[in-house]
Short mmCIF file of C-alpha atoms and ligand atoms in Angstrom, two decimals:
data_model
loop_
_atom_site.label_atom_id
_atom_site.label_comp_id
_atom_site.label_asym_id
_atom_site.label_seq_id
_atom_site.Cartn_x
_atom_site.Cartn_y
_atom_site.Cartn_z
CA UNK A 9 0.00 0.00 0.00
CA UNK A 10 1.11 3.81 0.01
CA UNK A 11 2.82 3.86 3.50
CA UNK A 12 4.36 0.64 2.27
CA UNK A 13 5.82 2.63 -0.69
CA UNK A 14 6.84 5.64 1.03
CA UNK A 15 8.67 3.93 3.48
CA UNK A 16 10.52 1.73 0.62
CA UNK A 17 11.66 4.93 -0.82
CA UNK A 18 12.87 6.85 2.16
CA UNK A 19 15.07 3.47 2.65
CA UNK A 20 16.28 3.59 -0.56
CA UNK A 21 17.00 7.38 -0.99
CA UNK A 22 18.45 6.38 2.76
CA UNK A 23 20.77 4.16 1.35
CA UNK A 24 21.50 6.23 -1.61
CA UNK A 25 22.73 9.00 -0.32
CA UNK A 26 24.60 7.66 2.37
CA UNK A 27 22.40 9.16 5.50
CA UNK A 28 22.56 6.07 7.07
CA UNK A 29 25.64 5.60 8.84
CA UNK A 30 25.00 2.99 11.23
CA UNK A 31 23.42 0.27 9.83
CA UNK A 32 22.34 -2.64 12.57
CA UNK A 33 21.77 -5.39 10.70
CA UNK A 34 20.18 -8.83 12.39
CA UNK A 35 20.21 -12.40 10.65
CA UNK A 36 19.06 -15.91 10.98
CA UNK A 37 18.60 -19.05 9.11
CA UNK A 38 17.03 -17.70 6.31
CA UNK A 39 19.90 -16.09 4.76
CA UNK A 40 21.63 -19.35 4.56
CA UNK A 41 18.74 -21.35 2.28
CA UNK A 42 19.94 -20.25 -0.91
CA UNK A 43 23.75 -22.00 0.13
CA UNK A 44 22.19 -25.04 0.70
CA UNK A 45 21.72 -25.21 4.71
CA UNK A 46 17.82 -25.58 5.60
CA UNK A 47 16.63 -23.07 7.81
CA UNK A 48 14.95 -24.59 11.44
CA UNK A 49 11.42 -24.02 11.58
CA UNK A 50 9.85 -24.35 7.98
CA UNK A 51 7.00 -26.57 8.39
CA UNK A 52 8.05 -29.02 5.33
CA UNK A 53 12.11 -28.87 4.85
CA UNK A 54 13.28 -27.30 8.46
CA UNK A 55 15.64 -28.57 10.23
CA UNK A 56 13.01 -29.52 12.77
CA UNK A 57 11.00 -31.28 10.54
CA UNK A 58 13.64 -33.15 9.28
CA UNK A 59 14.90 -34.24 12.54
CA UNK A 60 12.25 -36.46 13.28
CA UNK A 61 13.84 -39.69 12.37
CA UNK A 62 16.15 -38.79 15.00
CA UNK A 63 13.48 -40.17 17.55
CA UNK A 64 14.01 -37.34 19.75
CA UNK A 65 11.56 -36.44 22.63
CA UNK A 66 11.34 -33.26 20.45
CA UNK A 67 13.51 -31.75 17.79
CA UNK A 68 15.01 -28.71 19.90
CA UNK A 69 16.77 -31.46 22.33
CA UNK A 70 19.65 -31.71 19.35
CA UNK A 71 20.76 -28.25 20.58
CA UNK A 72 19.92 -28.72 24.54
CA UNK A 73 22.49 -29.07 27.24
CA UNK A 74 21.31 -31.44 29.12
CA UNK A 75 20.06 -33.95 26.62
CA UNK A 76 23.32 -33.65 25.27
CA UNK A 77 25.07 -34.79 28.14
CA UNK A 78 23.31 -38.50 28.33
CA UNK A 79 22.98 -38.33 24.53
CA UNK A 80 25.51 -36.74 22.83
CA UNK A 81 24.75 -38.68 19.27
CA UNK A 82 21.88 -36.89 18.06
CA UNK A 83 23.97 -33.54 17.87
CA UNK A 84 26.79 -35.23 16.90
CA UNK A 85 24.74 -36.77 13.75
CA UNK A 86 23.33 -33.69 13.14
CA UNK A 87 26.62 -32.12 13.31
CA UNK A 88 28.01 -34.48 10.39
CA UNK A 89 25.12 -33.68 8.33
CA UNK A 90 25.23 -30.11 8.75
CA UNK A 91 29.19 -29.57 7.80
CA UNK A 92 29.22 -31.21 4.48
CA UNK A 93 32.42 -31.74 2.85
CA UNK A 94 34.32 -28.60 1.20
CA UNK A 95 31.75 -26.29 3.00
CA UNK A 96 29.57 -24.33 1.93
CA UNK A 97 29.45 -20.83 -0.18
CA UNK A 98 28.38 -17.54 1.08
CA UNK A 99 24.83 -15.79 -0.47
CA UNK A 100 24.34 -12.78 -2.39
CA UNK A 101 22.59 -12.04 1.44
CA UNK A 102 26.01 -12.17 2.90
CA UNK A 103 27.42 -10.02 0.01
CA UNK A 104 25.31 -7.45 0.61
CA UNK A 105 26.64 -6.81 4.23
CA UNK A 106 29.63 -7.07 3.17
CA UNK A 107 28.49 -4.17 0.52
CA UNK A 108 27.89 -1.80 3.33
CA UNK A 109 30.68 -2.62 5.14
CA UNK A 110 32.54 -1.49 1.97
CA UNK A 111 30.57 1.34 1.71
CA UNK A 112 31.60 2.46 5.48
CA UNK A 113 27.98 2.38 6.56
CA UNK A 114 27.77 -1.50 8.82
CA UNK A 115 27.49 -0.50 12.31
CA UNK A 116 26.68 -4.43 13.12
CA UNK A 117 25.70 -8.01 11.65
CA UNK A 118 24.21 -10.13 14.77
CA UNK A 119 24.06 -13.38 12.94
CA UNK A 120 22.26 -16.22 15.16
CA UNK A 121 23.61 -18.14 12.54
CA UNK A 122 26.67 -20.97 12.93
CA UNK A 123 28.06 -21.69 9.62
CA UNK A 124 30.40 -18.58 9.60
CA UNK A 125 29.89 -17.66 6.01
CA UNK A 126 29.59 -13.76 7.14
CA UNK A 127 33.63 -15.16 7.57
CA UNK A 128 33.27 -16.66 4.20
CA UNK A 129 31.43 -13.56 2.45
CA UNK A 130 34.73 -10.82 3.56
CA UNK A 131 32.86 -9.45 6.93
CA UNK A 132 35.24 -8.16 9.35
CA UNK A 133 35.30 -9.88 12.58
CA UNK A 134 34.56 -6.57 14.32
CA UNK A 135 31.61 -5.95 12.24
CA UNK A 136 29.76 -9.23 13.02
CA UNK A 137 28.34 -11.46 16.13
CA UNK A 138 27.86 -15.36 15.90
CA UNK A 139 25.74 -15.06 19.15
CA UNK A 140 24.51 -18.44 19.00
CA UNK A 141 28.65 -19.26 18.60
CA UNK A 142 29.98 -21.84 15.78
CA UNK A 143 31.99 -24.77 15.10
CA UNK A 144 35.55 -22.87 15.86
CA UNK A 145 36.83 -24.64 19.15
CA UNK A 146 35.54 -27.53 21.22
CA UNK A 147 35.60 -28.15 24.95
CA UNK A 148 33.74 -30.60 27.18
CA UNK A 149 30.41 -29.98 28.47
CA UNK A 150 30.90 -31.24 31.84
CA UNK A 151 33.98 -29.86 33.15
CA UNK A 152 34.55 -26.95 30.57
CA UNK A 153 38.53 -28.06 29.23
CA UNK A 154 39.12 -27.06 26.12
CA UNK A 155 39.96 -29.54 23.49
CA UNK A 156 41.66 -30.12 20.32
CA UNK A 157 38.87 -29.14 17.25
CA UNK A 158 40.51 -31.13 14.99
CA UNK A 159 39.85 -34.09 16.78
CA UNK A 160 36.06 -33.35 17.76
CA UNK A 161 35.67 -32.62 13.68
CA UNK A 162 37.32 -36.35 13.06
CA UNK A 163 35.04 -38.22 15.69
CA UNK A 164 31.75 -36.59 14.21
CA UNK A 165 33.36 -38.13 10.81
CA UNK A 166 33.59 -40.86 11.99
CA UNK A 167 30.36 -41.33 13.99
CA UNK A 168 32.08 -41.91 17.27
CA UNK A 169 31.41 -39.74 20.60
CA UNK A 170 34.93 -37.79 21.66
CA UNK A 171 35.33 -37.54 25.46
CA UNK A 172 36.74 -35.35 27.73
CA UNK A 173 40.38 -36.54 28.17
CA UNK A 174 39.99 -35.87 31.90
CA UNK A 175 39.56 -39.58 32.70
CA UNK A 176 37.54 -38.76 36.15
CA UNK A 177 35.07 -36.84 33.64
CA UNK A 178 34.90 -38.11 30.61
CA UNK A 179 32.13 -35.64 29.67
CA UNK A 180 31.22 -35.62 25.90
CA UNK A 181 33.18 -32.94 24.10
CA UNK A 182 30.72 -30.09 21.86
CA UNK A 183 31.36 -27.41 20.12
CA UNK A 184 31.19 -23.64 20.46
CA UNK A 185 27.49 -23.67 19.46
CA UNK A 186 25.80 -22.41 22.16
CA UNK A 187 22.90 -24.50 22.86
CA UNK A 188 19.42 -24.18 24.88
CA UNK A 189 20.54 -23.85 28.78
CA UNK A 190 23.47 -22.12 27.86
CA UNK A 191 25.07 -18.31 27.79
CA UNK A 192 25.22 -17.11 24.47
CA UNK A 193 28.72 -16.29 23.03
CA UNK A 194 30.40 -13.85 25.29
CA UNK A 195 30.82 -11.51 21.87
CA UNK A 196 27.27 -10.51 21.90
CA UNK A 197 27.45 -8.93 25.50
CA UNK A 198 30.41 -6.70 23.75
CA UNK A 199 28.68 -6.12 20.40
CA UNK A 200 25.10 -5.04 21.81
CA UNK A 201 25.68 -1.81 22.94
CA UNK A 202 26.17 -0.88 19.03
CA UNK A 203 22.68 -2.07 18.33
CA UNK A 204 21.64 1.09 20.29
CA UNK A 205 23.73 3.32 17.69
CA UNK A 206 21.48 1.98 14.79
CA UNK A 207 19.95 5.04 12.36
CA UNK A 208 18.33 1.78 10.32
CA UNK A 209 17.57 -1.75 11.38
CA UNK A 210 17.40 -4.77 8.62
CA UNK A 211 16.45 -7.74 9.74
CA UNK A 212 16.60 -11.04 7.46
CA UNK A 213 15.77 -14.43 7.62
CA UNK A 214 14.80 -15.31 10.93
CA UNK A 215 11.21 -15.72 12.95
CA UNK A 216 12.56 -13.67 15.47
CA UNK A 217 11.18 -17.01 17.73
CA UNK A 218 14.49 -17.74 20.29
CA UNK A 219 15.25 -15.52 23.28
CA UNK A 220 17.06 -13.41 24.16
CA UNK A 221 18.10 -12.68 20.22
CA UNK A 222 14.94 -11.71 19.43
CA UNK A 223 15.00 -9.14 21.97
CA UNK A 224 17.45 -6.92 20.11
CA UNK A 225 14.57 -5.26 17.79
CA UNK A 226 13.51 -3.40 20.95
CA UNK A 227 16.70 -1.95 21.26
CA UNK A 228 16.36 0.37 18.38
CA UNK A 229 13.98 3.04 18.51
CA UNK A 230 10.31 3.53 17.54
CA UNK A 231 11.40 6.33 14.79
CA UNK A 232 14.70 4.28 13.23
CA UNK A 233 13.38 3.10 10.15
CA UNK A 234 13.05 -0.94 10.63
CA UNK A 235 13.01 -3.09 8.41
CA UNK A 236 11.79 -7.50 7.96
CA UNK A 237 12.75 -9.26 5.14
CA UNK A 238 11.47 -12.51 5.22
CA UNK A 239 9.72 -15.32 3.93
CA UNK A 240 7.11 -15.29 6.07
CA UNK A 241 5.53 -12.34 8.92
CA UNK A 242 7.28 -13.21 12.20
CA UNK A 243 4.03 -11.83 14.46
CA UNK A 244 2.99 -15.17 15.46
CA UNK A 245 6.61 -16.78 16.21
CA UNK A 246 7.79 -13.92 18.62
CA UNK A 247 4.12 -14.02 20.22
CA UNK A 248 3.00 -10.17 19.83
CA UNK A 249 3.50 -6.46 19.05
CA UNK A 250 7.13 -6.47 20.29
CA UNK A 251 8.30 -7.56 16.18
CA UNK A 252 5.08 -5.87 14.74
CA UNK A 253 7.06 -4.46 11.34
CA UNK A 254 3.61 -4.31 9.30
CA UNK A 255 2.55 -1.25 11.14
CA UNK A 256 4.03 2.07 12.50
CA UNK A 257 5.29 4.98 10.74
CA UNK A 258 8.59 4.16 10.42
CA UNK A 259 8.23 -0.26 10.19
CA UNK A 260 8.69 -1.96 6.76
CA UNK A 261 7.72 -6.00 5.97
CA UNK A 262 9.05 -7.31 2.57
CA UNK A 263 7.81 -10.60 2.34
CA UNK A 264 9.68 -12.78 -0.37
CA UNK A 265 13.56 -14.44 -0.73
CA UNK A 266 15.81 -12.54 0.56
CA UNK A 267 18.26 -12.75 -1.94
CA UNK A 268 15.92 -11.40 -4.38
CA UNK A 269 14.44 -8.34 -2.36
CA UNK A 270 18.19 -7.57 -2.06
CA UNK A 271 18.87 -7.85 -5.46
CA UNK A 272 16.30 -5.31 -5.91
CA UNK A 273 17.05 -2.62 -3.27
CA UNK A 274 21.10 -2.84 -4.96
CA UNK A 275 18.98 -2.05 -8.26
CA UNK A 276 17.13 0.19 -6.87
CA UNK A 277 20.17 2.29 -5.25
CA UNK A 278 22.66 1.84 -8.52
CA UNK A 279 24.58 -0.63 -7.09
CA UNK A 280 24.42 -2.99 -9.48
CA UNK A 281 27.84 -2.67 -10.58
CA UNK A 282 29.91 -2.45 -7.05
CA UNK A 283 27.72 -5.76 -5.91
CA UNK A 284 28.94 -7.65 -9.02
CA UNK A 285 32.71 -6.42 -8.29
CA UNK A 286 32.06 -7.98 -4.60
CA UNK A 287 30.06 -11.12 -5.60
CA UNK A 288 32.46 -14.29 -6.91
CA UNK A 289 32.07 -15.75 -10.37
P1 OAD B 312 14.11 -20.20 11.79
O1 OAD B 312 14.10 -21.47 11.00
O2 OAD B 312 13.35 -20.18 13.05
O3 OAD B 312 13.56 -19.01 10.89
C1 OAD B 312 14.03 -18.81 9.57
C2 OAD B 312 13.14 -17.78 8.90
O4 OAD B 312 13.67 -17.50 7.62
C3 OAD B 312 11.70 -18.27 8.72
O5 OAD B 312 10.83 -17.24 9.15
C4 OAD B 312 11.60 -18.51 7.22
O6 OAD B 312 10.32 -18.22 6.70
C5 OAD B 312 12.61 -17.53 6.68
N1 OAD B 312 13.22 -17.92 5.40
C6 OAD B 312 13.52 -19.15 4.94
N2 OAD B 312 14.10 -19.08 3.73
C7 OAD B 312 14.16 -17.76 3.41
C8 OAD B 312 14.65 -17.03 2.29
N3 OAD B 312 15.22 -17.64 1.23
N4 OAD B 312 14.54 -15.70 2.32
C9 OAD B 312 13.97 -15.06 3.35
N5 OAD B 312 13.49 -15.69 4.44
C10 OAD B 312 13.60 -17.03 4.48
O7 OAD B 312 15.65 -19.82 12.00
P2 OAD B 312 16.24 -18.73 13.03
O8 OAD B 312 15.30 -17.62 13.23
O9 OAD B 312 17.61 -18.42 12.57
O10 OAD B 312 19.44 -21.72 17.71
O11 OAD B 312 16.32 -19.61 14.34
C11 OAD B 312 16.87 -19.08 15.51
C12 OAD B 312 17.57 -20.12 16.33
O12 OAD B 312 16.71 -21.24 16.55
C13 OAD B 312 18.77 -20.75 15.66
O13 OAD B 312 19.93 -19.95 15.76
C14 OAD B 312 18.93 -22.04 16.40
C15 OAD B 312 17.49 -22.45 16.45
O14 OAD B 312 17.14 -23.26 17.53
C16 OAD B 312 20.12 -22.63 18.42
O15 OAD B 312 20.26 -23.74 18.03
C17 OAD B 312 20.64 -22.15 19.72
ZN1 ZN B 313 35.47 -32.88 31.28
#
């Protein structure tokens, strides 16, 4: 509709001219589909969904602490599954922050994401949060010693459990993924502050559904231009108003694939020809 509209082009004349210099910039799942990695909660190819031949009491246990502890192999299958040989590649998604980064104008990427192709896509480490952590060190989840990655990555090749080398523990080893019953990485206490700094919010590819993430909308102000770009609204998976962005003066919902909304806003501001300089072959 017309607010709709207007709102699209004060974001793009935003963008344009440079008037946003802090861009905040939150991410989940969703921005990963187009590499290949399902997202969690689509009804039909989810992660969830798929889990189900796991024969879990339910699918979220994968990623819970204490189900891990009596039984590490579900996460550990899961974890084979999920880092497929070779890796995989960044999105057009991912180029895009790294766009604005070029451009000077990327306050912040919290990423609840764990596949660390922000790393993969040219983000600086400063400029982005894996607050739900990744696959970059392992340590045991009883007793907290760190251990050798290398070796956690070869036992999840090889379908075995690794164990704390402690032998009075023996705890099974996980990685840096922060699960359910756990802190999130210790980088998002550091990086939220700059959330507050944010002149426009973009948020893509996540239902906003896991705490305290989804919490970091309400950090930015009622005037900051906000905007969703996702598949689907994400009223009904944070339960209420909090992550209304379909009304409000200054709230914008594109509903579609990310990749191709983006596509269209780097149209839409000229861009065309930087983003292919940044994208590979
Ligand atoms: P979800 O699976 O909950 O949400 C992904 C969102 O992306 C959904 O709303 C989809 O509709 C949308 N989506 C899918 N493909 C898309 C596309 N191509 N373009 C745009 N949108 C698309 O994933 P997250 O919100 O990231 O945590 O989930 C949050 C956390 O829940 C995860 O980090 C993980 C999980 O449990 C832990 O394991 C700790
Ligand atoms: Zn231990």
């Amino acid at each position: 509709d017309q607010s709709n509209k207007l709102i699209y082009e004060l974001l793009i004349k935003g963008l344009r001219s440079g008037a946003y210099k802090n861009i905040v910039i939150l991410t989940g799942a969703g921005i990963s589909v187009s590499a290949g990695i399902p997202d969690f909660r689509s009804p039909e190819c989810g992660i969830y969904s798929k889990l189900k031949e796991y024969n879990l009491p339910q699918p979220e246990d994968v990623f819970t602490l204490d189900y891990f502890k009596q039984h590490p192999e579900a996460f550990y299958r899961f974890s084979k599954e999920f880092n497929k040989a070779g890796g995989y590649e960044a999105t057009p998604t991912h180029y895009f922050i790294r766009l604005l980064q070029e451009k000077g104008l990327l306050r912040i990427n919290m990423t609840q994401n764990i596949d660390n192709l922000e790393e993969k896509a040219g983000i600086n480490a400063d400029l982005f949060c894996q607050a739900h952590g990744s696959y970059n060190a392992a340590h045991c989840c009883k007793c907290d010693k760190i251990m050798d990655l290398d070796t956690f990555k070869q036992h999840v090749n090889e379908g075995t459990i690794y164990r704390c080398s402690d032998e009075s523990c023996l705890g099974p080893v996980k990685p840096t993924v922060v699960f359910f019953g756990e802190q999130l990485n210790p980088d998002f206490d550091i990086k939220l502050p700059l959330v507050h700094s944010a002149d426009l919010l973009l948020v893509i590819g996540t239902s906003l559904a896991v705490q305290p993430f989804n919490l970091l909308p309400l950090l930015v102000d009622e005037q900051t231009h906000s905007v969703l770009i996702n598949l689907e609204s994400t009223k009904k998976a944070s339960g209420g108003s909090i992550h209304d962005f379909e009304s409000g003066d200054a709230k914008l919902f594109i509903q579609g694939k990310c990749d191709d909304v983006i596509r269209q806003i780097v149209a839409d501001c000229g861009w065309e020809a930087e983003f292919d300089k940044i994208l590979p072959e």
